[in-house]
């Protein structure tokens, strides 16, 4: 019911058993039908308007790290934030975006809205927010679903919008080439991906790039990524037990690596 009547409708059935959806309150819903029984996860982004100073107060960053990352964003360096699921990657990207001048024209590209920069007009005055559209079940001549709009298509369209910054929500596969396009077309891009540690991030991105086809060699992927990414920021999440017996997640930046060709 929610998928069919959403602002950006999405199919959800036995033939298409996976669903990613933004709910009206901004929460993200993930659902699956091809599990032992229907499975649902809802993630709520309780904190949207925040800064690097807030992350220092929460002990996610040290003051030196915050100053360094602030300078990197203002110097228009391209940054990839990596970590595990629920480690706070999107939250850190929001905080990094708070260092961008409010009048810079920002474009965001996501499978479903999570950054919500377009809902922070006091912090970002001009934001063009693109959300992927899966399309209907009908097939067009090129084999794609009718009305389908993928991030790669939207990025091509965005080149007419005079964007100052481009932010790609998450890299999970061949869309790493979309990130490379963004970082080549404009300095100071941001993106996120899943990786166990900062060194693994580059290896994973190279593997993702090679998924685009046999024409993409490891050397080509590594060269392109090294030319476009300036820094990798690795997050780590640890569950600690509080004195009252409760479990609490402690998120921190574990590493900041500079990426150089070689």
PDB file of C-alpha atoms in Angstrom:
ATOM      1  CA  UNK A   1       0.000   0.000   0.000  1.00  0.00           C
ATOM      2  CA  UNK A   2       2.779   2.444   0.963  1.00  0.00           C
ATOM      3  CA  UNK A   3       4.893   1.566  -2.069  1.00  0.00           C
ATOM      4  CA  UNK A   4       2.032   1.984  -4.546  1.00  0.00           C
ATOM      5  CA  UNK A   5       0.863   5.323  -3.122  1.00  0.00           C
ATOM      6  CA  UNK A   6       4.212   6.937  -2.365  1.00  0.00           C
ATOM      7  CA  UNK A   7       5.157  10.269  -3.923  1.00  0.00           C
ATOM      8  CA  UNK A   8       7.679   8.281  -5.984  1.00  0.00           C
ATOM      9  CA  UNK A   9       5.711   4.996  -6.482  1.00  0.00           C
ATOM     10  CA  UNK A  10       7.672   1.748  -6.415  1.00  0.00           C
ATOM     11  CA  UNK A  11       6.678  -1.850  -7.205  1.00  0.00           C
ATOM     12  CA  UNK A  12       6.650  -4.428  -4.405  1.00  0.00           C
ATOM     13  CA  UNK A  13       5.413  -7.939  -5.167  1.00  0.00           C
ATOM     14  CA  UNK A  14       6.567 -11.540  -5.340  1.00  0.00           C
ATOM     15  CA  UNK A  15       8.057 -10.824  -8.760  1.00  0.00           C
ATOM     16  CA  UNK A  16       9.821  -7.694  -7.416  1.00  0.00           C
ATOM     17  CA  UNK A  17      10.417  -8.630  -3.776  1.00  0.00           C
ATOM     18  CA  UNK A  18      12.774  -5.823  -2.748  1.00  0.00           C
ATOM     19  CA  UNK A  19      11.646  -2.342  -1.679  1.00  0.00           C
ATOM     20  CA  UNK A  20      13.472   0.821  -0.628  1.00  0.00           C
ATOM     21  CA  UNK A  21      11.138   3.692   0.223  1.00  0.00           C
ATOM     22  CA  UNK A  22      11.124   7.073   1.950  1.00  0.00           C
ATOM     23  CA  UNK A  23       8.192   7.454   4.314  1.00  0.00           C
ATOM     24  CA  UNK A  24       6.287  10.711   4.845  1.00  0.00           C
ATOM     25  CA  UNK A  25       8.147  11.517   8.076  1.00  0.00           C
ATOM     26  CA  UNK A  26      11.507  11.106   6.303  1.00  0.00           C
ATOM     27  CA  UNK A  27      12.255   7.619   7.633  1.00  0.00           C
ATOM     28  CA  UNK A  28      13.687   5.032   5.239  1.00  0.00           C
ATOM     29  CA  UNK A  29      11.860   1.732   4.874  1.00  0.00           C
ATOM     30  CA  UNK A  30      13.534  -1.388   3.517  1.00  0.00           C
ATOM     31  CA  UNK A  31      11.445  -4.498   2.923  1.00  0.00           C
ATOM     32  CA  UNK A  32      11.965  -7.960   1.438  1.00  0.00           C
ATOM     33  CA  UNK A  33       9.546 -10.687   0.426  1.00  0.00           C
ATOM     34  CA  UNK A  34      12.104 -13.296  -0.620  1.00  0.00           C
ATOM     35  CA  UNK A  35      13.034 -14.088   2.992  1.00  0.00           C
ATOM     36  CA  UNK A  36      11.638 -16.818   5.260  1.00  0.00           C
ATOM     37  CA  UNK A  37       8.863 -14.366   6.097  1.00  0.00           C
ATOM     38  CA  UNK A  38       8.340 -10.715   5.060  1.00  0.00           C
ATOM     39  CA  UNK A  39      11.107  -8.631   6.617  1.00  0.00           C
ATOM     40  CA  UNK A  40      10.968  -4.886   7.268  1.00  0.00           C
ATOM     41  CA  UNK A  41      13.494  -2.385   8.611  1.00  0.00           C
ATOM     42  CA  UNK A  42      12.735   1.286   9.288  1.00  0.00           C
ATOM     43  CA  UNK A  43      15.589   3.743   9.887  1.00  0.00           C
ATOM     44  CA  UNK A  44      14.812   7.143  11.364  1.00  0.00           C
ATOM     45  CA  UNK A  45      17.202  10.045  10.817  1.00  0.00           C
ATOM     46  CA  UNK A  46      16.559  11.922  14.011  1.00  0.00           C
ATOM     47  CA  UNK A  47      19.343  14.482  13.503  1.00  0.00           C
ATOM     48  CA  UNK A  48      19.468  16.423  10.241  1.00  0.00           C
ATOM     49  CA  UNK A  49      20.769  19.922  10.874  1.00  0.00           C
ATOM     50  CA  UNK A  50      24.180  19.383  12.484  1.00  0.00           C
ATOM     51  CA  UNK A  51      27.787  20.508  12.155  1.00  0.00           C
ATOM     52  CA  UNK A  52      31.268  19.127  12.695  1.00  0.00           C
ATOM     53  CA  UNK A  53      31.256  20.894  16.062  1.00  0.00           C
ATOM     54  CA  UNK A  54      28.290  18.724  17.091  1.00  0.00           C
ATOM     55  CA  UNK A  55      30.248  15.609  16.135  1.00  0.00           C
ATOM     56  CA  UNK A  56      33.170  16.811  18.249  1.00  0.00           C
ATOM     57  CA  UNK A  57      30.784  17.204  21.196  1.00  0.00           C
ATOM     58  CA  UNK A  58      29.572  13.635  20.592  1.00  0.00           C
ATOM     59  CA  UNK A  59      33.217  12.387  20.470  1.00  0.00           C
ATOM     60  CA  UNK A  60      32.838  11.213  16.872  1.00  0.00           C
ATOM     61  CA  UNK A  61      35.637  13.575  15.845  1.00  0.00           C
ATOM     62  CA  UNK A  62      38.564  15.185  17.587  1.00  0.00           C
ATOM     63  CA  UNK A  63      38.853  18.983  17.227  1.00  0.00           C
ATOM     64  CA  UNK A  64      41.900  18.517  14.981  1.00  0.00           C
ATOM     65  CA  UNK A  65      39.965  16.130  12.714  1.00  0.00           C
ATOM     66  CA  UNK A  66      37.070  18.588  12.532  1.00  0.00           C
ATOM     67  CA  UNK A  67      39.365  21.473  11.563  1.00  0.00           C
ATOM     68  CA  UNK A  68      41.092  19.330   8.944  1.00  0.00           C
ATOM     69  CA  UNK A  69      37.839  18.109   7.356  1.00  0.00           C
ATOM     70  CA  UNK A  70      36.378  21.621   7.407  1.00  0.00           C
ATOM     71  CA  UNK A  71      39.438  22.889   5.538  1.00  0.00           C
ATOM     72  CA  UNK A  72      39.213  19.983   3.066  1.00  0.00           C
ATOM     73  CA  UNK A  73      35.574  20.758   2.226  1.00  0.00           C
ATOM     74  CA  UNK A  74      36.240  24.484   1.855  1.00  0.00           C
ATOM     75  CA  UNK A  75      39.264  23.692  -0.349  1.00  0.00           C
ATOM     76  CA  UNK A  76      36.875  21.677  -2.580  1.00  0.00           C
ATOM     77  CA  UNK A  77      38.547  18.317  -2.007  1.00  0.00           C
ATOM     78  CA  UNK A  78      36.566  15.223  -3.019  1.00  0.00           C
ATOM     79  CA  UNK A  79      35.824  12.920  -0.092  1.00  0.00           C
ATOM     80  CA  UNK A  80      34.455   9.381   0.245  1.00  0.00           C
ATOM     81  CA  UNK A  81      33.026   8.472   3.669  1.00  0.00           C
ATOM     82  CA  UNK A  82      33.151   4.729   4.346  1.00  0.00           C
ATOM     83  CA  UNK A  83      32.097   2.399   7.147  1.00  0.00           C
ATOM     84  CA  UNK A  84      29.717  -0.378   8.078  1.00  0.00           C
ATOM     85  CA  UNK A  85      25.929  -0.327   8.150  1.00  0.00           C
ATOM     86  CA  UNK A  86      24.637   2.153  10.710  1.00  0.00           C
ATOM     87  CA  UNK A  87      28.075   3.637  11.396  1.00  0.00           C
ATOM     88  CA  UNK A  88      26.861   7.188  10.719  1.00  0.00           C
ATOM     89  CA  UNK A  89      28.100   7.805   7.168  1.00  0.00           C
ATOM     90  CA  UNK A  90      25.093   9.893   6.118  1.00  0.00           C
ATOM     91  CA  UNK A  91      25.235  11.891   9.344  1.00  0.00           C
ATOM     92  CA  UNK A  92      28.901  12.717   8.746  1.00  0.00           C
ATOM     93  CA  UNK A  93      28.190  13.778   5.153  1.00  0.00           C
ATOM     94  CA  UNK A  94      25.464  16.133   6.419  1.00  0.00           C
ATOM     95  CA  UNK A  95      27.965  17.650   8.849  1.00  0.00           C
ATOM     96  CA  UNK A  96      30.550  18.032   6.070  1.00  0.00           C
ATOM     97  CA  UNK A  97      27.936  19.732   3.894  1.00  0.00           C
ATOM     98  CA  UNK A  98      27.357  22.260   6.680  1.00  0.00           C
ATOM     99  CA  UNK A  99      30.848  23.590   5.857  1.00  0.00           C
ATOM    100  CA  UNK A 100      29.746  24.463   2.306  1.00  0.00           C
ATOM    101  CA  UNK A 101      28.834  28.089   1.638  1.00  0.00           C
ATOM    102  CA  UNK A 102      25.006  28.401   1.925  1.00  0.00           C
ATOM    103  CA  UNK A 103      24.731  29.953  -1.551  1.00  0.00           C
ATOM    104  CA  UNK A 104      26.597  27.219  -3.406  1.00  0.00           C
ATOM    105  CA  UNK A 105      24.251  25.312  -5.731  1.00  0.00           C
ATOM    106  CA  UNK A 106      24.165  21.677  -4.581  1.00  0.00           C
ATOM    107  CA  UNK A 107      22.910  18.582  -6.383  1.00  0.00           C
ATOM    108  CA  UNK A 108      22.204  15.345  -4.500  1.00  0.00           C
ATOM    109  CA  UNK A 109      21.688  11.935  -6.133  1.00  0.00           C
ATOM    110  CA  UNK A 110      20.143   9.113  -4.079  1.00  0.00           C
ATOM    111  CA  UNK A 111      18.179   5.904  -4.577  1.00  0.00           C
ATOM    112  CA  UNK A 112      15.870   7.212  -1.850  1.00  0.00           C
ATOM    113  CA  UNK A 113      16.195  10.499   0.025  1.00  0.00           C
ATOM    114  CA  UNK A 114      18.382  10.296   3.131  1.00  0.00           C
ATOM    115  CA  UNK A 115      20.498  13.450   3.137  1.00  0.00           C
ATOM    116  CA  UNK A 116      17.515  15.864   3.132  1.00  0.00           C
ATOM    117  CA  UNK A 117      19.695  18.866   2.339  1.00  0.00           C
ATOM    118  CA  UNK A 118      16.765  20.237   0.326  1.00  0.00           C
ATOM    119  CA  UNK A 119      14.789  20.387   3.587  1.00  0.00           C
ATOM    120  CA  UNK A 120      17.398  22.594   5.305  1.00  0.00           C
ATOM    121  CA  UNK A 121      16.833  25.972   3.587  1.00  0.00           C
ATOM    122  CA  UNK A 122      18.593  27.944   6.344  1.00  0.00           C
ATOM    123  CA  UNK A 123      21.759  25.890   5.825  1.00  0.00           C
ATOM    124  CA  UNK A 124      21.572  25.336   2.038  1.00  0.00           C
ATOM    125  CA  UNK A 125      19.667  27.911   0.021  1.00  0.00           C
ATOM    126  CA  UNK A 126      19.717  26.159  -3.387  1.00  0.00           C
ATOM    127  CA  UNK A 127      19.546  22.350  -3.559  1.00  0.00           C
ATOM    128  CA  UNK A 128      18.443  20.204  -6.504  1.00  0.00           C
ATOM    129  CA  UNK A 129      17.617  16.779  -5.040  1.00  0.00           C
ATOM    130  CA  UNK A 130      17.317  13.837  -7.446  1.00  0.00           C
ATOM    131  CA  UNK A 131      15.776  10.523  -6.372  1.00  0.00           C
ATOM    132  CA  UNK A 132      15.987   7.376  -8.467  1.00  0.00           C
ATOM    133  CA  UNK A 133      12.727   6.215 -10.067  1.00  0.00           C
ATOM    134  CA  UNK A 134      12.463   2.447 -10.768  1.00  0.00           C
ATOM    135  CA  UNK A 135       9.663   2.717 -13.369  1.00  0.00           C
ATOM    136  CA  UNK A 136       6.761   0.380 -14.098  1.00  0.00           C
ATOM    137  CA  UNK A 137       6.817  -3.259 -15.106  1.00  0.00           C
ATOM    138  CA  UNK A 138       6.430  -2.482 -18.827  1.00  0.00           C
ATOM    139  CA  UNK A 139       9.608  -2.816 -20.880  1.00  0.00           C
ATOM    140  CA  UNK A 140      10.712  -0.177 -23.364  1.00  0.00           C
ATOM    141  CA  UNK A 141      12.654  -0.936 -26.555  1.00  0.00           C
ATOM    142  CA  UNK A 142      16.024  -0.758 -24.786  1.00  0.00           C
ATOM    143  CA  UNK A 143      14.908  -3.398 -22.258  1.00  0.00           C
ATOM    144  CA  UNK A 144      14.468  -0.957 -19.369  1.00  0.00           C
ATOM    145  CA  UNK A 145      11.285  -0.473 -17.365  1.00  0.00           C
ATOM    146  CA  UNK A 146       9.011   2.237 -18.704  1.00  0.00           C
ATOM    147  CA  UNK A 147       9.589   5.546 -16.901  1.00  0.00           C
ATOM    148  CA  UNK A 148      12.763   4.306 -15.231  1.00  0.00           C
ATOM    149  CA  UNK A 149      15.183   7.046 -14.168  1.00  0.00           C
ATOM    150  CA  UNK A 150      18.523   5.829 -12.841  1.00  0.00           C
ATOM    151  CA  UNK A 151      21.139   7.939 -11.095  1.00  0.00           C
ATOM    152  CA  UNK A 152      23.394   7.764 -14.154  1.00  0.00           C
ATOM    153  CA  UNK A 153      20.624   9.369 -16.253  1.00  0.00           C
ATOM    154  CA  UNK A 154      19.985  12.064 -13.661  1.00  0.00           C
ATOM    155  CA  UNK A 155      23.667  12.926 -13.400  1.00  0.00           C
ATOM    156  CA  UNK A 156      23.801  13.564 -17.152  1.00  0.00           C
ATOM    157  CA  UNK A 157      20.759  15.864 -16.825  1.00  0.00           C
ATOM    158  CA  UNK A 158      22.354  17.681 -13.880  1.00  0.00           C
ATOM    159  CA  UNK A 159      25.193  19.016 -16.033  1.00  0.00           C
ATOM    160  CA  UNK A 160      22.729  21.674 -17.269  1.00  0.00           C
ATOM    161  CA  UNK A 161      21.984  22.928 -13.752  1.00  0.00           C
ATOM    162  CA  UNK A 162      25.253  24.813 -13.086  1.00  0.00           C
ATOM    163  CA  UNK A 163      25.890  22.827  -9.917  1.00  0.00           C
ATOM    164  CA  UNK A 164      28.725  23.896  -7.653  1.00  0.00           C
ATOM    165  CA  UNK A 165      28.738  20.649  -5.598  1.00  0.00           C
ATOM    166  CA  UNK A 166      27.522  17.152  -6.393  1.00  0.00           C
ATOM    167  CA  UNK A 167      26.822  14.561  -3.722  1.00  0.00           C
ATOM    168  CA  UNK A 168      26.198  10.884  -4.524  1.00  0.00           C
ATOM    169  CA  UNK A 169      24.357   9.178  -1.684  1.00  0.00           C
ATOM    170  CA  UNK A 170      25.915   5.710  -1.786  1.00  0.00           C
ATOM    171  CA  UNK A 171      28.168   3.534  -3.951  1.00  0.00           C
ATOM    172  CA  UNK A 172      27.276  -0.160  -4.064  1.00  0.00           C
ATOM    173  CA  UNK A 173      28.342  -1.277  -7.547  1.00  0.00           C
ATOM    174  CA  UNK A 174      29.051   0.051 -11.049  1.00  0.00           C
ATOM    175  CA  UNK A 175      27.548   3.435 -10.074  1.00  0.00           C
ATOM    176  CA  UNK A 176      31.081   4.241  -8.891  1.00  0.00           C
ATOM    177  CA  UNK A 177      31.512   5.528 -12.452  1.00  0.00           C
ATOM    178  CA  UNK A 178      28.748   8.033 -11.729  1.00  0.00           C
ATOM    179  CA  UNK A 179      30.788   9.241  -8.763  1.00  0.00           C
ATOM    180  CA  UNK A 180      33.874   9.521 -10.976  1.00  0.00           C
ATOM    181  CA  UNK A 181      31.872  11.598 -13.472  1.00  0.00           C
ATOM    182  CA  UNK A 182      30.721  13.917 -10.702  1.00  0.00           C
ATOM    183  CA  UNK A 183      34.196  14.337  -9.257  1.00  0.00           C
ATOM    184  CA  UNK A 184      35.675  14.955 -12.699  1.00  0.00           C
ATOM    185  CA  UNK A 185      33.033  17.541 -13.595  1.00  0.00           C
ATOM    186  CA  UNK A 186      33.261  19.530 -10.358  1.00  0.00           C
ATOM    187  CA  UNK A 187      35.645  19.700  -7.415  1.00  0.00           C
ATOM    188  CA  UNK A 188      34.486  19.091  -3.881  1.00  0.00           C
ATOM    189  CA  UNK A 189      32.148  16.137  -4.389  1.00  0.00           C
ATOM    190  CA  UNK A 190      31.108  13.831  -1.540  1.00  0.00           C
ATOM    191  CA  UNK A 191      29.955  10.218  -1.487  1.00  0.00           C
ATOM    192  CA  UNK A 192      29.616   7.190   0.810  1.00  0.00           C
ATOM    193  CA  UNK A 193      30.260   3.460   0.594  1.00  0.00           C
ATOM    194  CA  UNK A 194      30.448   0.376   2.799  1.00  0.00           C
ATOM    195  CA  UNK A 195      33.896  -0.923   3.762  1.00  0.00           C
ATOM    196  CA  UNK A 196      35.539  -2.548   6.770  1.00  0.00           C
ATOM    197  CA  UNK A 197      38.508  -0.162   6.853  1.00  0.00           C
ATOM    198  CA  UNK A 198      39.928   2.768   4.910  1.00  0.00           C
ATOM    199  CA  UNK A 199      42.382   0.682   2.891  1.00  0.00           C
ATOM    200  CA  UNK A 200      39.615  -1.747   1.912  1.00  0.00           C
ATOM    201  CA  UNK A 201      37.576   1.196   0.627  1.00  0.00           C
ATOM    202  CA  UNK A 202      39.821   1.756  -2.374  1.00  0.00           C
ATOM    203  CA  UNK A 203      39.984  -1.966  -3.153  1.00  0.00           C
ATOM    204  CA  UNK A 204      36.200  -2.178  -2.983  1.00  0.00           C
ATOM    205  CA  UNK A 205      35.713   0.848  -5.256  1.00  0.00           C
ATOM    206  CA  UNK A 206      38.099  -0.659  -7.801  1.00  0.00           C
ATOM    207  CA  UNK A 207      36.105  -3.911  -7.730  1.00  0.00           C
ATOM    208  CA  UNK A 208      32.842  -1.979  -8.119  1.00  0.00           C
ATOM    209  CA  UNK A 209      34.262  -0.123 -11.124  1.00  0.00           C
ATOM    210  CA  UNK A 210      35.308  -3.401 -12.751  1.00  0.00           C
ATOM    211  CA  UNK A 211      31.701  -4.667 -12.488  1.00  0.00           C
ATOM    212  CA  UNK A 212      30.864  -2.287 -15.342  1.00  0.00           C
ATOM    213  CA  UNK A 213      32.277  -4.822 -17.810  1.00  0.00           C
ATOM    214  CA  UNK A 214      35.391  -6.567 -19.135  1.00  0.00           C
ATOM    215  CA  UNK A 215      36.566  -3.335 -20.797  1.00  0.00           C
ATOM    216  CA  UNK A 216      37.308  -1.892 -17.324  1.00  0.00           C
ATOM    217  CA  UNK A 217      40.700  -3.132 -16.173  1.00  0.00           C
ATOM    218  CA  UNK A 218      42.039  -2.894 -12.649  1.00  0.00           C
ATOM    219  CA  UNK A 219      44.644  -0.383 -13.826  1.00  0.00           C
ATOM    220  CA  UNK A 220      42.027   1.861 -15.446  1.00  0.00           C
ATOM    221  CA  UNK A 221      39.763   1.746 -12.382  1.00  0.00           C
ATOM    222  CA  UNK A 222      42.619   2.459  -9.961  1.00  0.00           C
ATOM    223  CA  UNK A 223      43.927   5.330 -12.087  1.00  0.00           C
ATOM    224  CA  UNK A 224      40.515   6.997 -12.411  1.00  0.00           C
ATOM    225  CA  UNK A 225      39.747   6.660  -8.694  1.00  0.00           C
ATOM    226  CA  UNK A 226      43.167   7.936  -7.636  1.00  0.00           C
ATOM    227  CA  UNK A 227      42.765  10.951  -9.922  1.00  0.00           C
ATOM    228  CA  UNK A 228      39.336  11.887  -8.540  1.00  0.00           C
ATOM    229  CA  UNK A 229      39.277  10.986  -4.808  1.00  0.00           C
ATOM    230  CA  UNK A 230      41.330  13.124  -2.439  1.00  0.00           C
ATOM    231  CA  UNK A 231      40.423  11.669   0.972  1.00  0.00           C
ATOM    232  CA  UNK A 232      38.799   8.585   2.471  1.00  0.00           C
ATOM    233  CA  UNK A 233      37.199   9.068   5.898  1.00  0.00           C
ATOM    234  CA  UNK A 234      36.580   5.785   7.728  1.00  0.00           C
ATOM    235  CA  UNK A 235      33.923   5.487  10.442  1.00  0.00           C
ATOM    236  CA  UNK A 236      33.805   2.822  13.126  1.00  0.00           C
ATOM    237  CA  UNK A 237      30.888   1.940  15.404  1.00  0.00           C
ATOM    238  CA  UNK A 238      31.240   0.126  18.706  1.00  0.00           C
ATOM    239  CA  UNK A 239      28.493  -1.005  21.051  1.00  0.00           C
ATOM    240  CA  UNK A 240      29.339  -0.302  24.705  1.00  0.00           C
ATOM    241  CA  UNK A 241      27.438  -1.143  27.848  1.00  0.00           C
ATOM    242  CA  UNK A 242      26.476   1.826  30.010  1.00  0.00           C
ATOM    243  CA  UNK A 243      26.577   1.720  33.851  1.00  0.00           C
ATOM    244  CA  UNK A 244      22.790   1.233  33.923  1.00  0.00           C
ATOM    245  CA  UNK A 245      23.124  -1.957  31.841  1.00  0.00           C
ATOM    246  CA  UNK A 246      22.002  -0.577  28.487  1.00  0.00           C
ATOM    247  CA  UNK A 247      23.816  -0.929  25.171  1.00  0.00           C
ATOM    248  CA  UNK A 248      24.810   2.278  23.381  1.00  0.00           C
ATOM    249  CA  UNK A 249      26.401   2.828  19.977  1.00  0.00           C
ATOM    250  CA  UNK A 250      29.602   4.872  19.978  1.00  0.00           C
ATOM    251  CA  UNK A 251      30.560   6.170  16.538  1.00  0.00           C
ATOM    252  CA  UNK A 252      33.966   7.642  15.770  1.00  0.00           C
ATOM    253  CA  UNK A 253      36.193   8.495  12.841  1.00  0.00           C
ATOM    254  CA  UNK A 254      38.836   5.779  12.845  1.00  0.00           C
ATOM    255  CA  UNK A 255      41.037   7.033   9.988  1.00  0.00           C
ATOM    256  CA  UNK A 256      41.475   9.764   7.388  1.00  0.00           C
ATOM    257  CA  UNK A 257      43.586   8.723   4.407  1.00  0.00           C
ATOM    258  CA  UNK A 258      44.892  10.848   1.550  1.00  0.00           C
ATOM    259  CA  UNK A 259      44.633   9.200  -1.870  1.00  0.00           C
ATOM    260  CA  UNK A 260      47.440   9.781  -4.351  1.00  0.00           C
ATOM    261  CA  UNK A 261      48.088   8.343  -7.832  1.00  0.00           C
ATOM    262  CA  UNK A 262      50.532   5.466  -7.844  1.00  0.00           C
TER     263      UNK A 262
END
